[in-house]
Each structure stands twice: as C-alpha cells, then as structure tokens.
C-alpha cells in the first residue's frame, strides 16, 4: 500500500511539473485576461461537471473571498450552484444547455468564462464557450486528454498532459490557484498604485 501511495503521489507531481513546463505561457495569458476583466468591473464565471463543478465553486470562492491577500471582493460566480436554474434548464432545454443559458443571461463582453473539463468534451461546457463567444465573452478552458472540443472553441485552452482524471483535476486546481495568486497580486498592486 505504501508503495502505491508513493507511486501515485510521484505521478501527480510529474503531471504538475509537466504542466509548468508546457503551459506557463498559456496560464499567464489566462491570468492577464482575468486581470483585465476584474479590473474593468467584470465577472469571472466558472463551470464544470462533477469534481470540476466543485473546483468551479472553489475558484469562484477564492476570488470573491480572498486568496492570500486581504482586499476587496472580486466579481466571480460558479454556474454550478443554483439548483433551480440547473433543474429548470435541464428539464426544459436539456442538460447540455445548463451553462449556456446562464452565460446568455448573466455575462457580457467585459466578463470571462472559465470552463473545466477533464476530457475537454463535456457538451455543456463546449456549448457554454460557444455561447460566450457569440456574446463577446472571453473564454478560458482547463482540459486534459489532448484538449478535446474545448481546445477548438475556447480562446485559450490550458491542456494537462495525460488521460487520468484524478491527476488532471489536481493539476486544474493547482493552475487555478496560480491564476488566483498572480491576478490577486497584480490587482492589489494596481489599486495601491492608483491610490
């Protein structure tokens, strides 16, 4: 059992290290998009399914609450949390539309949509990105498995190398934390510079 534990943890660290090598430029681009949106008073919306839904909520909370620095709340929302919307849209339009309808109703050109999907092929995330692009909303995808359809439709796709859902999700959370850290620091510095 201990050998299996060591192997799994080492594997996770290898996936994370490869992400740093493969994606630092894309992560920086995503952070710049989120920084510009928040600085302009925009909202960052997150969506995903299953574990990715939990991470969507986690990352929205880091922006609304705080990450590492005490500062004003930033506008962020997880499109995974309103059960009335999810069940009404799922019932009336189909589960594939649960995020796209919220994008249509809640977001505009100054906002950002971040879609998390380990396969890159979750239909509701793909349709949400397509709707966002129609509305001029910037889109960022966090994916794995070669990027999937999200790599084709999102403005920026951060693809984790590999096909193992747990390690992809772990790395998505690490990437989200990195983005929160650098965006928060930049926004706080900008606010102090304009004070």
PDB file of C-alpha atoms in Angstrom:
ATOM      1  CA  UNK A   1       0.000   0.000   0.000  1.00  0.00           C
ATOM      2  CA  UNK A   2       2.766   2.465   0.866  1.00  0.00           C
ATOM      3  CA  UNK A   3       4.469   1.801  -2.448  1.00  0.00           C
ATOM      4  CA  UNK A   4       1.216   2.514  -4.279  1.00  0.00           C
ATOM      5  CA  UNK A   5       0.799   5.740  -2.300  1.00  0.00           C
ATOM      6  CA  UNK A   6       4.325   6.870  -3.167  1.00  0.00           C
ATOM      7  CA  UNK A   7       3.830   5.971  -6.821  1.00  0.00           C
ATOM      8  CA  UNK A   8       0.553   7.915  -7.056  1.00  0.00           C
ATOM      9  CA  UNK A   9       1.992  10.985  -5.355  1.00  0.00           C
ATOM     10  CA  UNK A  10       5.099  10.915  -7.529  1.00  0.00           C
ATOM     11  CA  UNK A  11       2.921  10.559 -10.620  1.00  0.00           C
ATOM     12  CA  UNK A  12       0.832  13.560  -9.562  1.00  0.00           C
ATOM     13  CA  UNK A  13       3.980  15.614  -9.056  1.00  0.00           C
ATOM     14  CA  UNK A  14       5.232  14.617 -12.515  1.00  0.00           C
ATOM     15  CA  UNK A  15       1.960  15.709 -14.147  1.00  0.00           C
ATOM     16  CA  UNK A  16       2.144  19.009 -12.280  1.00  0.00           C
ATOM     17  CA  UNK A  17       5.791  19.578 -13.287  1.00  0.00           C
ATOM     18  CA  UNK A  18       4.987  18.851 -16.923  1.00  0.00           C
ATOM     19  CA  UNK A  19       2.121  21.349 -16.765  1.00  0.00           C
ATOM     20  CA  UNK A  20       4.551  24.003 -15.543  1.00  0.00           C
ATOM     21  CA  UNK A  21       6.842  23.289 -18.490  1.00  0.00           C
ATOM     22  CA  UNK A  22       4.079  23.011 -21.098  1.00  0.00           C
ATOM     23  CA  UNK A  23       1.621  25.693 -20.028  1.00  0.00           C
ATOM     24  CA  UNK A  24       3.263  28.593 -18.198  1.00  0.00           C
ATOM     25  CA  UNK A  25       2.739  30.932 -21.169  1.00  0.00           C
ATOM     26  CA  UNK A  26      -0.927  29.909 -21.540  1.00  0.00           C
ATOM     27  CA  UNK A  27      -1.513  30.272 -17.804  1.00  0.00           C
ATOM     28  CA  UNK A  28      -0.014  33.772 -17.929  1.00  0.00           C
ATOM     29  CA  UNK A  29      -2.313  34.646 -20.856  1.00  0.00           C
ATOM     30  CA  UNK A  30      -5.340  33.384 -18.921  1.00  0.00           C
ATOM     31  CA  UNK A  31      -4.291  35.383 -15.866  1.00  0.00           C
ATOM     32  CA  UNK A  32      -3.964  38.552 -17.966  1.00  0.00           C
ATOM     33  CA  UNK A  33      -7.489  38.056 -19.361  1.00  0.00           C
ATOM     34  CA  UNK A  34      -8.956  37.580 -15.875  1.00  0.00           C
ATOM     35  CA  UNK A  35      -6.963  40.529 -14.504  1.00  0.00           C
ATOM     36  CA  UNK A  36      -8.263  42.824 -17.259  1.00  0.00           C
ATOM     37  CA  UNK A  37     -11.838  41.685 -16.700  1.00  0.00           C
ATOM     38  CA  UNK A  38     -11.802  42.128 -12.930  1.00  0.00           C
ATOM     39  CA  UNK A  39     -10.019  45.487 -13.239  1.00  0.00           C
ATOM     40  CA  UNK A  40     -12.808  46.646 -15.590  1.00  0.00           C
ATOM     41  CA  UNK A  41     -15.518  45.507 -13.166  1.00  0.00           C
ATOM     42  CA  UNK A  42     -16.260  42.273 -15.000  1.00  0.00           C
ATOM     43  CA  UNK A  43     -17.357  38.926 -13.650  1.00  0.00           C
ATOM     44  CA  UNK A  44     -15.391  35.684 -13.881  1.00  0.00           C
ATOM     45  CA  UNK A  45     -17.782  32.741 -14.287  1.00  0.00           C
ATOM     46  CA  UNK A  46     -16.692  29.130 -13.794  1.00  0.00           C
ATOM     47  CA  UNK A  47     -18.385  25.923 -14.939  1.00  0.00           C
ATOM     48  CA  UNK A  48     -17.712  22.198 -14.885  1.00  0.00           C
ATOM     49  CA  UNK A  49     -19.241  18.846 -14.002  1.00  0.00           C
ATOM     50  CA  UNK A  50     -18.678  16.529 -11.045  1.00  0.00           C
ATOM     51  CA  UNK A  51     -15.294  17.206  -9.463  1.00  0.00           C
ATOM     52  CA  UNK A  52     -14.823  20.069 -11.910  1.00  0.00           C
ATOM     53  CA  UNK A  53     -18.059  21.607 -10.592  1.00  0.00           C
ATOM     54  CA  UNK A  54     -16.559  21.539  -7.117  1.00  0.00           C
ATOM     55  CA  UNK A  55     -13.422  23.206  -8.444  1.00  0.00           C
ATOM     56  CA  UNK A  56     -15.517  25.853 -10.228  1.00  0.00           C
ATOM     57  CA  UNK A  57     -17.080  26.724  -6.883  1.00  0.00           C
ATOM     58  CA  UNK A  58     -13.707  26.616  -5.125  1.00  0.00           C
ATOM     59  CA  UNK A  59     -12.082  29.039  -7.568  1.00  0.00           C
ATOM     60  CA  UNK A  60     -15.030  31.439  -7.567  1.00  0.00           C
ATOM     61  CA  UNK A  61     -14.800  31.492  -3.776  1.00  0.00           C
ATOM     62  CA  UNK A  62     -11.081  32.344  -3.926  1.00  0.00           C
ATOM     63  CA  UNK A  63     -11.892  35.464  -5.967  1.00  0.00           C
ATOM     64  CA  UNK A  64     -14.953  36.588  -4.024  1.00  0.00           C
ATOM     65  CA  UNK A  65     -13.423  35.884  -0.623  1.00  0.00           C
ATOM     66  CA  UNK A  66      -9.684  36.155  -0.828  1.00  0.00           C
ATOM     67  CA  UNK A  67      -6.767  34.027  -1.843  1.00  0.00           C
ATOM     68  CA  UNK A  68      -3.666  35.207   0.040  1.00  0.00           C
ATOM     69  CA  UNK A  69      -4.197  38.950   0.478  1.00  0.00           C
ATOM     70  CA  UNK A  70      -6.918  40.889   2.296  1.00  0.00           C
ATOM     71  CA  UNK A  71      -8.537  43.070  -0.387  1.00  0.00           C
ATOM     72  CA  UNK A  72     -11.987  43.952  -1.759  1.00  0.00           C
ATOM     73  CA  UNK A  73     -14.081  41.121  -3.168  1.00  0.00           C
ATOM     74  CA  UNK A  74     -13.799  40.413  -6.884  1.00  0.00           C
ATOM     75  CA  UNK A  75     -16.814  39.534  -9.031  1.00  0.00           C
ATOM     76  CA  UNK A  76     -16.913  35.766  -9.597  1.00  0.00           C
ATOM     77  CA  UNK A  77     -19.611  33.118  -9.809  1.00  0.00           C
ATOM     78  CA  UNK A  78     -19.858  29.369 -10.263  1.00  0.00           C
ATOM     79  CA  UNK A  79     -22.563  28.417 -12.755  1.00  0.00           C
ATOM     80  CA  UNK A  80     -22.887  25.087 -10.949  1.00  0.00           C
ATOM     81  CA  UNK A  81     -24.629  26.234  -7.769  1.00  0.00           C
ATOM     82  CA  UNK A  82     -28.188  27.372  -8.496  1.00  0.00           C
ATOM     83  CA  UNK A  83     -30.255  24.194  -8.350  1.00  0.00           C
ATOM     84  CA  UNK A  84     -33.398  25.935  -9.567  1.00  0.00           C
ATOM     85  CA  UNK A  85     -31.662  27.137 -12.734  1.00  0.00           C
ATOM     86  CA  UNK A  86     -29.873  23.826 -13.275  1.00  0.00           C
ATOM     87  CA  UNK A  87     -33.050  21.765 -12.913  1.00  0.00           C
ATOM     88  CA  UNK A  88     -35.317  24.140 -14.824  1.00  0.00           C
ATOM     89  CA  UNK A  89     -32.946  24.499 -17.768  1.00  0.00           C
ATOM     90  CA  UNK A  90     -32.082  20.804 -17.644  1.00  0.00           C
ATOM     91  CA  UNK A  91     -35.770  19.919 -17.708  1.00  0.00           C
ATOM     92  CA  UNK A  92     -36.873  22.456 -20.321  1.00  0.00           C
ATOM     93  CA  UNK A  93     -33.849  22.582 -22.653  1.00  0.00           C
ATOM     94  CA  UNK A  94     -31.665  19.604 -21.735  1.00  0.00           C
ATOM     95  CA  UNK A  95     -28.610  19.258 -19.509  1.00  0.00           C
ATOM     96  CA  UNK A  96     -26.326  20.316 -22.353  1.00  0.00           C
ATOM     97  CA  UNK A  97     -27.766  23.850 -22.029  1.00  0.00           C
ATOM     98  CA  UNK A  98     -27.446  24.399 -18.258  1.00  0.00           C
ATOM     99  CA  UNK A  99     -24.352  26.607 -18.552  1.00  0.00           C
ATOM    100  CA  UNK A 100     -25.021  28.217 -21.941  1.00  0.00           C
ATOM    101  CA  UNK A 101     -28.361  29.636 -20.729  1.00  0.00           C
ATOM    102  CA  UNK A 102     -26.644  31.171 -17.712  1.00  0.00           C
ATOM    103  CA  UNK A 103     -23.910  32.621 -19.915  1.00  0.00           C
ATOM    104  CA  UNK A 104     -26.602  34.163 -22.104  1.00  0.00           C
ATOM    105  CA  UNK A 105     -28.463  35.630 -19.129  1.00  0.00           C
ATOM    106  CA  UNK A 106     -25.577  36.725 -16.914  1.00  0.00           C
ATOM    107  CA  UNK A 107     -22.458  37.568 -18.911  1.00  0.00           C
ATOM    108  CA  UNK A 108     -21.351  40.270 -21.331  1.00  0.00           C
ATOM    109  CA  UNK A 109     -18.254  41.411 -23.219  1.00  0.00           C
ATOM    110  CA  UNK A 110     -16.285  42.566 -20.168  1.00  0.00           C
ATOM    111  CA  UNK A 111     -16.697  39.151 -18.493  1.00  0.00           C
ATOM    112  CA  UNK A 112     -14.760  35.866 -18.660  1.00  0.00           C
ATOM    113  CA  UNK A 113     -15.965  32.255 -18.732  1.00  0.00           C
ATOM    114  CA  UNK A 114     -13.662  29.550 -17.381  1.00  0.00           C
ATOM    115  CA  UNK A 115     -14.750  26.021 -18.337  1.00  0.00           C
ATOM    116  CA  UNK A 116     -13.221  22.983 -16.627  1.00  0.00           C
ATOM    117  CA  UNK A 117     -13.480  19.563 -18.275  1.00  0.00           C
ATOM    118  CA  UNK A 118     -11.018  16.718 -17.851  1.00  0.00           C
ATOM    119  CA  UNK A 119     -11.915  15.302 -21.276  1.00  0.00           C
ATOM    120  CA  UNK A 120     -12.388  18.653 -22.969  1.00  0.00           C
ATOM    121  CA  UNK A 121     -15.593  17.272 -24.450  1.00  0.00           C
ATOM    122  CA  UNK A 122     -18.301  17.983 -21.856  1.00  0.00           C
ATOM    123  CA  UNK A 123     -21.193  19.152 -24.083  1.00  0.00           C
ATOM    124  CA  UNK A 124     -22.494  21.710 -21.587  1.00  0.00           C
ATOM    125  CA  UNK A 125     -19.028  23.297 -21.252  1.00  0.00           C
ATOM    126  CA  UNK A 126     -18.478  23.320 -25.024  1.00  0.00           C
ATOM    127  CA  UNK A 127     -21.894  24.917 -25.646  1.00  0.00           C
ATOM    128  CA  UNK A 128     -21.247  27.466 -22.881  1.00  0.00           C
ATOM    129  CA  UNK A 129     -17.997  28.503 -24.587  1.00  0.00           C
ATOM    130  CA  UNK A 130     -19.721  28.736 -27.955  1.00  0.00           C
ATOM    131  CA  UNK A 131     -22.477  30.933 -26.476  1.00  0.00           C
ATOM    132  CA  UNK A 132     -19.882  33.071 -24.710  1.00  0.00           C
ATOM    133  CA  UNK A 133     -18.003  33.667 -27.952  1.00  0.00           C
ATOM    134  CA  UNK A 134     -21.252  34.752 -29.643  1.00  0.00           C
ATOM    135  CA  UNK A 135     -21.678  37.346 -26.885  1.00  0.00           C
ATOM    136  CA  UNK A 136     -18.085  38.587 -26.959  1.00  0.00           C
ATOM    137  CA  UNK A 137     -17.241  36.965 -23.622  1.00  0.00           C
ATOM    138  CA  UNK A 138     -13.621  35.810 -23.358  1.00  0.00           C
ATOM    139  CA  UNK A 139     -13.259  32.055 -22.774  1.00  0.00           C
ATOM    140  CA  UNK A 140     -10.627  30.025 -20.977  1.00  0.00           C
ATOM    141  CA  UNK A 141     -10.687  26.230 -20.833  1.00  0.00           C
ATOM    142  CA  UNK A 142      -8.874  23.886 -18.494  1.00  0.00           C
ATOM    143  CA  UNK A 143      -8.756  20.452 -20.080  1.00  0.00           C
ATOM    144  CA  UNK A 144      -6.837  17.208 -20.390  1.00  0.00           C
ATOM    145  CA  UNK A 145      -6.840  14.325 -22.865  1.00  0.00           C
ATOM    146  CA  UNK A 146      -5.398  16.401 -25.693  1.00  0.00           C
ATOM    147  CA  UNK A 147      -7.789  19.316 -25.167  1.00  0.00           C
ATOM    148  CA  UNK A 148     -10.871  17.848 -26.820  1.00  0.00           C
ATOM    149  CA  UNK A 149     -13.500  20.129 -28.357  1.00  0.00           C
ATOM    150  CA  UNK A 150     -12.792  22.861 -25.815  1.00  0.00           C
ATOM    151  CA  UNK A 151      -9.372  23.361 -27.397  1.00  0.00           C
ATOM    152  CA  UNK A 152     -11.179  24.245 -30.625  1.00  0.00           C
ATOM    153  CA  UNK A 153     -13.804  26.612 -29.204  1.00  0.00           C
ATOM    154  CA  UNK A 154     -12.128  28.383 -26.256  1.00  0.00           C
ATOM    155  CA  UNK A 155      -9.998  31.485 -26.743  1.00  0.00           C
ATOM    156  CA  UNK A 156      -7.325  29.918 -24.511  1.00  0.00           C
ATOM    157  CA  UNK A 157      -7.076  26.244 -23.569  1.00  0.00           C
ATOM    158  CA  UNK A 158      -4.724  25.042 -20.858  1.00  0.00           C
ATOM    159  CA  UNK A 159      -4.365  21.331 -21.561  1.00  0.00           C
ATOM    160  CA  UNK A 160      -2.935  18.982 -18.961  1.00  0.00           C
ATOM    161  CA  UNK A 161      -0.900  16.163 -20.486  1.00  0.00           C
ATOM    162  CA  UNK A 162      -2.403  12.760 -19.762  1.00  0.00           C
ATOM    163  CA  UNK A 163      -5.691  10.916 -19.592  1.00  0.00           C
ATOM    164  CA  UNK A 164      -6.059  10.187 -15.877  1.00  0.00           C
ATOM    165  CA  UNK A 165      -8.946  12.170 -14.412  1.00  0.00           C
ATOM    166  CA  UNK A 166      -7.614  12.483 -10.822  1.00  0.00           C
ATOM    167  CA  UNK A 167      -4.272  13.950 -11.892  1.00  0.00           C
ATOM    168  CA  UNK A 168      -5.897  16.241 -14.444  1.00  0.00           C
ATOM    169  CA  UNK A 169      -8.278  17.574 -11.787  1.00  0.00           C
ATOM    170  CA  UNK A 170      -5.471  18.011  -9.256  1.00  0.00           C
ATOM    171  CA  UNK A 171      -3.495  19.989 -11.798  1.00  0.00           C
ATOM    172  CA  UNK A 172      -6.530  22.079 -12.779  1.00  0.00           C
ATOM    173  CA  UNK A 173      -6.852  23.138  -9.149  1.00  0.00           C
ATOM    174  CA  UNK A 174      -3.152  23.979  -8.946  1.00  0.00           C
ATOM    175  CA  UNK A 175      -3.426  26.044 -12.145  1.00  0.00           C
ATOM    176  CA  UNK A 176      -6.499  27.802 -10.733  1.00  0.00           C
ATOM    177  CA  UNK A 177      -4.629  28.627  -7.544  1.00  0.00           C
ATOM    178  CA  UNK A 178      -1.691  30.005  -9.521  1.00  0.00           C
ATOM    179  CA  UNK A 179      -4.024  32.203 -11.555  1.00  0.00           C
ATOM    180  CA  UNK A 180      -5.739  33.453  -8.391  1.00  0.00           C
ATOM    181  CA  UNK A 181      -2.376  34.247  -6.809  1.00  0.00           C
ATOM    182  CA  UNK A 182      -0.956  36.238  -9.703  1.00  0.00           C
ATOM    183  CA  UNK A 183      -4.227  38.024 -10.508  1.00  0.00           C
ATOM    184  CA  UNK A 184      -4.789  38.990  -6.887  1.00  0.00           C
ATOM    185  CA  UNK A 185      -1.232  40.299  -6.502  1.00  0.00           C
ATOM    186  CA  UNK A 186      -1.454  42.314  -9.724  1.00  0.00           C
ATOM    187  CA  UNK A 187      -4.833  43.807  -8.813  1.00  0.00           C
ATOM    188  CA  UNK A 188      -3.719  44.762  -5.309  1.00  0.00           C
ATOM    189  CA  UNK A 189      -0.564  46.388  -6.699  1.00  0.00           C
ATOM    190  CA  UNK A 190      -2.606  48.268  -9.305  1.00  0.00           C
ATOM    191  CA  UNK A 191      -5.023  49.506  -6.625  1.00  0.00           C
ATOM    192  CA  UNK A 192      -2.141  50.655  -4.429  1.00  0.00           C
ATOM    193  CA  UNK A 193      -0.510  52.396  -7.369  1.00  0.00           C
ATOM    194  CA  UNK A 194      -3.658  54.372  -8.171  1.00  0.00           C
ATOM    195  CA  UNK A 195      -4.371  55.316  -4.540  1.00  0.00           C
TER     196      UNK A 195
END
